Amino acid sequence: MFRLHNAPPANSDTELLVIFQGGQLISDMRSHAACLITGEQFVRDGWTERRRHFLGYWGNEPCYVLEIDAGDQLDPLQYQKGSLYHILGRVDEQLFALAGRASQLLDWERDHQFCGRCGQPMTIDLQERAMRCSPCAVINYPRISPCVIVLVTRGDELLLARNANFPQPLYSTLAGFIEAGETAEDTLRREVREEVGIEIDNLRYFNSQSWPFPSQLMLGFFADYAGGDIECDTHEIVDAQWFKHNELPMIPPSASISGQLIQHYVQSIS
């Protein structure tokens, strides 16, 4: 449904918009597409455009992300504001990815108004999706932070942990950012060892997911338990346990790659 493209059309009679106000996504409660708002709606409601980026095509219609003025009024009977978490699981995967891309592009432009090398203003190159500094030729592309996420298993048991930032009683798979010079496999072994004190082997790639909180690319893996006892890093992990596949705690939804890892494994051994 979504076709990525950097160059906007020369002209178009219609357009679809992903709209943010004050960093929050605006959703149309009367629309099944939720976060896609038509150009006609935008004009009708009299909102003030502050920033705009072309995203690509949703079907055959050009799609843009807009930031509107903080003072614009929203009809509370039609629109609601919230983080991207509010639409996670409520819209299909491609639409969620589109909204995530929209959010990341706005953040990227905001954070690269000036060159980090010489301090001069940056300009947008729409053909290449880059911010350029003319005086010193620095180029900044939208930032993506690669992360690994892993479901460690031991027969019919799954290792799940509760992060210090999770709402109780949610348990999930282990994850961490890839550091400079590391492979994804290096990071998996290091993160699991640091967070819960065990060793893993037989790493198998599962899938990936763009995760716009704020700009991660999650690389999902399965791994087998290879030894050691659980010793939680109490700064990040407040609890970690082995759970039987048929006695799981509250886990993330299937809209997240963590939920997909768990559900895929449970179905494979059930």
C-alpha positions as a printed NumPy array, in Angstrom:
array([[  0.   ,   0.   ,   0.   ],
       [  2.84 ,   2.445,   0.828],
       [  5.478,   3.201,  -1.803],
       [  8.605,   4.962,  -0.565],
       [  9.712,   7.936,  -2.645],
       [ 11.826,  11.012,  -1.948],
       [ 10.792,  13.45 ,  -4.698],
       [  7.283,  14.965,  -4.411],
       [  5.043,  15.117,  -7.491],
       [  5.071,  18.289,  -9.553],
       [  1.34 ,  18.697,  -8.922],
       [ -1.535,  16.678,  -7.569],
       [ -5.258,  17.213,  -7.074],
       [ -5.345,  15.209,  -3.853],
       [ -3.007,  14.438,  -0.992],
       [ -2.971,  12.49 ,   2.239],
       [ -1.452,  13.908,   5.404],
       [  0.084,  12.573,   8.597],
       [ -0.233,  15.493,  10.998],
       [  1.573,  16.268,  14.242],
       [  0.981,  19.034,  16.74 ],
       [  3.45 ,  19.648,  19.536],
       [  5.114,  16.303,  18.851],
       [  1.837,  14.387,  19.116],
       [  0.127,  12.508,  16.308],
       [ -3.372,  13.626,  15.339],
       [ -5.784,  10.781,  14.577],
       [ -9.219,  11.01 ,  12.962],
       [-11.508,   8.861,  15.135],
       [-14.065,   8.651,  12.327],
       [-11.615,   7.132,   9.838],
       [-10.528,   3.487,   9.596],
       [ -7.096,   4.765,   8.514],
       [ -6.895,   6.809,  11.744],
       [ -3.708,   8.806,  11.148],
       [ -4.255,   9.576,   7.452],
       [ -6.063,  12.895,   7.032],
       [ -7.093,  14.265,   3.658],
       [ -5.941,  17.586,   2.259],
       [ -9.583,  18.663,   2.106],
       [ -9.939,  18.081,   5.85 ],
       [ -6.829,  20.131,   6.525],
       [ -8.166,  23.089,   4.525],
       [-11.659,  22.773,   6.019],
       [-10.393,  22.806,   9.601],
       [ -8.216,  25.868,   8.986],
       [ -5.021,  24.553,  10.525],
       [ -1.713,  26.379,  10.034],
       [  1.114,  24.488,   8.376],
       [  4.526,  24.993,   9.996],
       [  6.628,  22.239,   8.396],
       [  6.053,  19.717,   5.621],
       [  7.903,  16.679,   4.23 ],
       [  6.987,  14.385,   1.375],
       [  6.825,  10.739,   2.497],
       [  5.911,   8.759,  -0.609],
       [  2.672,   7.333,  -1.976],
       [ -0.162,   5.665,  -0.145],
       [ -1.774,   3.762,  -2.973],
       [ -1.646,   6.287,  -5.792],
       [ -1.984,   9.376,  -3.633],
       [  0.995,  11.49 ,  -2.541],
       [  1.462,  11.502,   1.201],
       [  3.061,  14.206,   3.359],
       [  3.841,  14.737,   7.025],
       [  2.829,  18.124,   8.421],
       [  3.469,  19.897,  11.675],
       [  0.714,  22.368,  12.503],
       [  0.716,  25.372,  14.796],
       [  0.486,  24.643,  18.512],
       [ -2.431,  27.057,  18.809],
       [ -4.645,  25.361,  16.19 ],
       [ -7.866,  24.009,  17.678],
       [ -8.979,  20.41 ,  17.133],
       [-12.56 ,  19.182,  17.183],
       [-12.591,  16.838,  20.231],
       [-15.493,  14.898,  18.72 ],
       [-13.41 ,  13.932,  15.684],
       [ -9.72 ,  14.148,  16.534],
       [ -7.468,  12.89 ,  19.287],
       [ -3.775,  13.465,  19.972],
       [ -1.269,  11.02 ,  21.341],
       [  2.037,   9.265,  20.83 ],
       [  2.599,   6.639,  18.167],
       [  1.87 ,   4.033,  20.84 ],
       [ -1.793,   5.033,  20.576],
       [ -2.072,   3.537,  17.085],
       [  0.187,   0.52 ,  17.658],
       [ -1.98 ,  -2.522,  17.026],
       [ -4.934,  -0.371,  15.919],
       [ -3.741,   0.139,  12.329],
       [ -2.037,  -2.238,   9.93 ],
       [  1.741,  -2.619,   9.898],
       [  2.326,  -0.49 ,   6.795],
       [  0.288,   2.407,   8.14 ],
       [  2.108,   2.264,  11.459],
       [  5.445,   2.258,   9.588],
       [  4.294,   5.287,   7.579],
       [  3.396,   7.203,  10.75 ],
       [  6.749,   6.22 ,  12.242],
       [  8.608,   7.456,   9.177],
       [  6.679,  10.718,   9.384],
       [  7.625,  11.268,  13.019],
       [ 11.284,  10.461,  12.406],
       [ 11.565,  12.902,   9.489],
       [ 10.144,  15.766,  11.537],
       [ 12.545,  15.01 ,  14.39 ],
       [ 15.467,  14.71 ,  11.98 ],
       [ 14.807,  18.116,  10.397],
       [ 14.341,  19.75 ,  13.809],
       [ 17.624,  18.324,  15.126],
       [ 19.692,  19.274,  12.067],
       [ 18.807,  22.906,  11.507],
       [ 22.486,  23.818,  11.855],
       [ 25.681,  22.103,  10.839],
       [ 27.432,  20.281,  13.666],
       [ 30.83 ,  21.051,  12.106],
       [ 30.716,  24.753,  11.24 ],
       [ 27.422,  25.946,  12.766],
       [ 25.944,  27.294,   9.522],
       [ 22.271,  26.687,   8.583],
       [ 21.516,  23.414,   6.81 ],
       [ 19.272,  23.124,   3.747],
       [ 17.039,  20.23 ,   2.716],
       [ 17.857,  18.198,  -0.38 ],
       [ 14.52 ,  16.597,  -1.228],
       [ 15.902,  14.492,  -4.058],
       [ 18.203,  12.545,  -1.747],
       [ 16.422,  13.014,   1.616],
       [ 19.379,  14.754,   3.203],
       [ 20.286,  17.928,   5.065],
       [ 23.254,  19.669,   3.49 ],
       [ 25.671,  22.328,   4.663],
       [ 26.856,  24.37 ,   1.664],
       [ 29.914,  26.011,   3.327],
       [ 31.605,  22.784,   4.49 ],
       [ 29.735,  20.121,   2.457],
       [ 28.564,  18.073,   5.474],
       [ 25.603,  15.814,   4.659],
       [ 23.235,  14.433,   7.295],
       [ 20.764,  11.669,   6.508],
       [ 17.812,  10.607,   8.679],
       [ 19.186,   8.75 ,  11.681],
       [ 18.469,   5.072,  12.252],
       [ 19.767,   3.274,  15.343],
       [ 20.23 ,  -0.488,  14.823],
       [ 19.128,  -2.636,  17.757],
       [ 18.92 ,  -6.359,  18.406],
       [ 16.075,  -8.087,  20.194],
       [ 16.227, -11.748,  21.151],
       [ 14.022, -14.484,  22.531],
       [ 16.183, -16.889,  24.511],
       [ 14.656, -20.359,  24.917],
       [ 15.382, -23.531,  26.861],
       [ 13.22 , -26.333,  25.527],
       [  9.63 , -25.272,  26.163],
       [ 10.706, -22.396,  28.419],
       [ 11.084, -18.758,  27.363],
       [ 13.334, -16.237,  29.076],
       [ 11.368, -13.022,  29.592],
       [ 12.306,  -9.939,  31.559],
       [ 10.647,  -6.863,  32.995],
       [ 12.493,  -3.656,  32.223],
       [ 12.577,  -0.98 ,  34.893],
       [ 10.609,   1.294,  32.549],
       [  7.865,  -1.236,  31.768],
       [  4.431,  -0.91 ,  33.339],
       [  3.74 ,  -3.819,  35.657],
       [  3.323,  -6.703,  35.039],
       [  4.607,  -6.668,  31.415],
       [  7.449,  -9.024,  30.504],
       [  9.285,  -8.968,  27.186],
       [ 12.326, -10.216,  25.3  ],
       [ 15.816,  -8.766,  25.795],
       [ 17.078,  -5.976,  23.547],
       [ 19.953,  -3.532,  23.139],
       [ 21.662,  -1.081,  20.809],
       [ 24.473,  -2.196,  18.516],
       [ 27.651,  -0.33 ,  19.409],
       [ 30.356,   0.889,  17.044],
       [ 32.456,  -2.003,  15.754],
       [ 29.998,  -4.714,  16.822],
       [ 28.1  ,  -7.225,  14.733],
       [ 24.491,  -7.988,  15.59 ],
       [ 25.624, -11.36 ,  16.955],
       [ 28.269,  -9.723,  19.158],
       [ 25.639,  -7.403,  20.589],
       [ 23.224, -10.237,  21.312],
       [ 25.76 , -12.155,  23.371],
       [ 26.947,  -9.031,  25.191],
       [ 23.47 ,  -7.69 ,  25.984],
       [ 22.164, -11.016,  27.288],
       [ 25.277, -11.477,  29.413],
       [ 25.088,  -7.928,  30.792],
       [ 21.348,  -7.902,  31.463],
       [ 20.716, -11.38 ,  32.852],
       [ 24.133, -13.024,  33.233],
       [ 23.671, -16.073,  30.996],
       [ 25.329, -17.365,  27.831],
       [ 23.575, -18.107,  24.538],
       [ 24.316, -19.935,  21.279],
       [ 22.617, -21.101,  18.055],
       [ 21.53 , -17.597,  17.054],
       [ 18.851, -17.521,  14.321],
       [ 17.615, -14.423,  12.538],
       [ 13.825, -13.993,  12.591],
       [ 12.673, -10.656,  11.194],
       [ 13.131,  -6.895,  11.436],
       [ 10.874,  -3.984,  12.334],
       [ 11.139,  -0.233,  12.121],
       [ 10.481,   0.997,  15.649],
       [ 10.048,   4.79 ,  15.81 ],
       [ 10.636,   5.263,  19.551],
       [ 12.475,   7.315,  18.502],
       [ 14.39 ,   5.848,  15.503],
       [ 15.332,   2.205,  15.946],
       [ 15.619,  -0.606,  13.436],
       [ 14.946,  -3.76 ,  15.453],
       [ 16.674,  -6.961,  14.293],
       [ 14.903,  -9.955,  15.813],
       [ 16.634, -13.232,  16.706],
       [ 16.045, -16.523,  18.482],
       [ 18.806, -17.978,  20.65 ],
       [ 19.277, -21.105,  22.755],
       [ 20.299, -21.062,  26.398],
       [ 23.94 , -22.196,  26.728],
       [ 24.663, -21.844,  30.433],
       [ 24.711, -19.742,  33.579],
       [ 22.221, -18.584,  36.178],
       [ 19.984, -15.532,  35.898],
       [ 21.533, -12.499,  37.57 ],
       [ 19.656,  -9.336,  36.652],
       [ 21.305,  -6.02 ,  35.963],
       [ 19.097,  -4.138,  38.41 ],
       [ 19.654,  -0.788,  36.677],
       [ 17.667,  -1.931,  33.625],
       [ 16.113,  -5.301,  34.465],
       [ 14.079,  -5.608,  37.643],
       [ 13.123,  -9.236,  37.086],
       [ 13.811, -12.062,  34.619],
       [ 12.421, -15.584,  34.707],
       [ 12.007, -18.758,  32.696],
       [  8.348, -19.171,  31.752],
       [  6.66 , -22.301,  30.435],
       [  5.269, -21.746,  26.956],
       [  1.725, -22.306,  28.249],
       [  2.116, -20.209,  31.408],
       [  3.235, -16.844,  30.067],
       [  2.858, -13.497,  31.883],
       [  1.548, -10.369,  30.195],
       [  3.59 ,  -9.946,  27.001],
       [  3.832,  -7.255,  24.281],
       [  1.201,  -7.233,  21.516],
       [  1.791,  -8.994,  18.226],
       [  2.157,  -5.593,  16.556],
       [  5.651,  -5.47 ,  18.091],
       [  8.512,  -7.724,  17.028],
       [  8.864,  -8.868,  20.632],
       [  5.299, -10.174,  20.598],
       [  5.901, -11.775,  17.211],
       [  9.001, -13.601,  18.458],
       [  7.119, -14.987,  21.459],
       [  4.029, -16.018,  19.512],
       [  6.041, -17.628,  16.722],
       [  8.012, -19.76 ,  19.152],
       [  5.003, -20.8  ,  21.192],
       [  3.14 , -21.856,  18.047],
       [  6.162, -23.816,  16.804],
       [  6.284, -26.043,  19.901],
       [  2.569, -26.28 ,  20.725]])
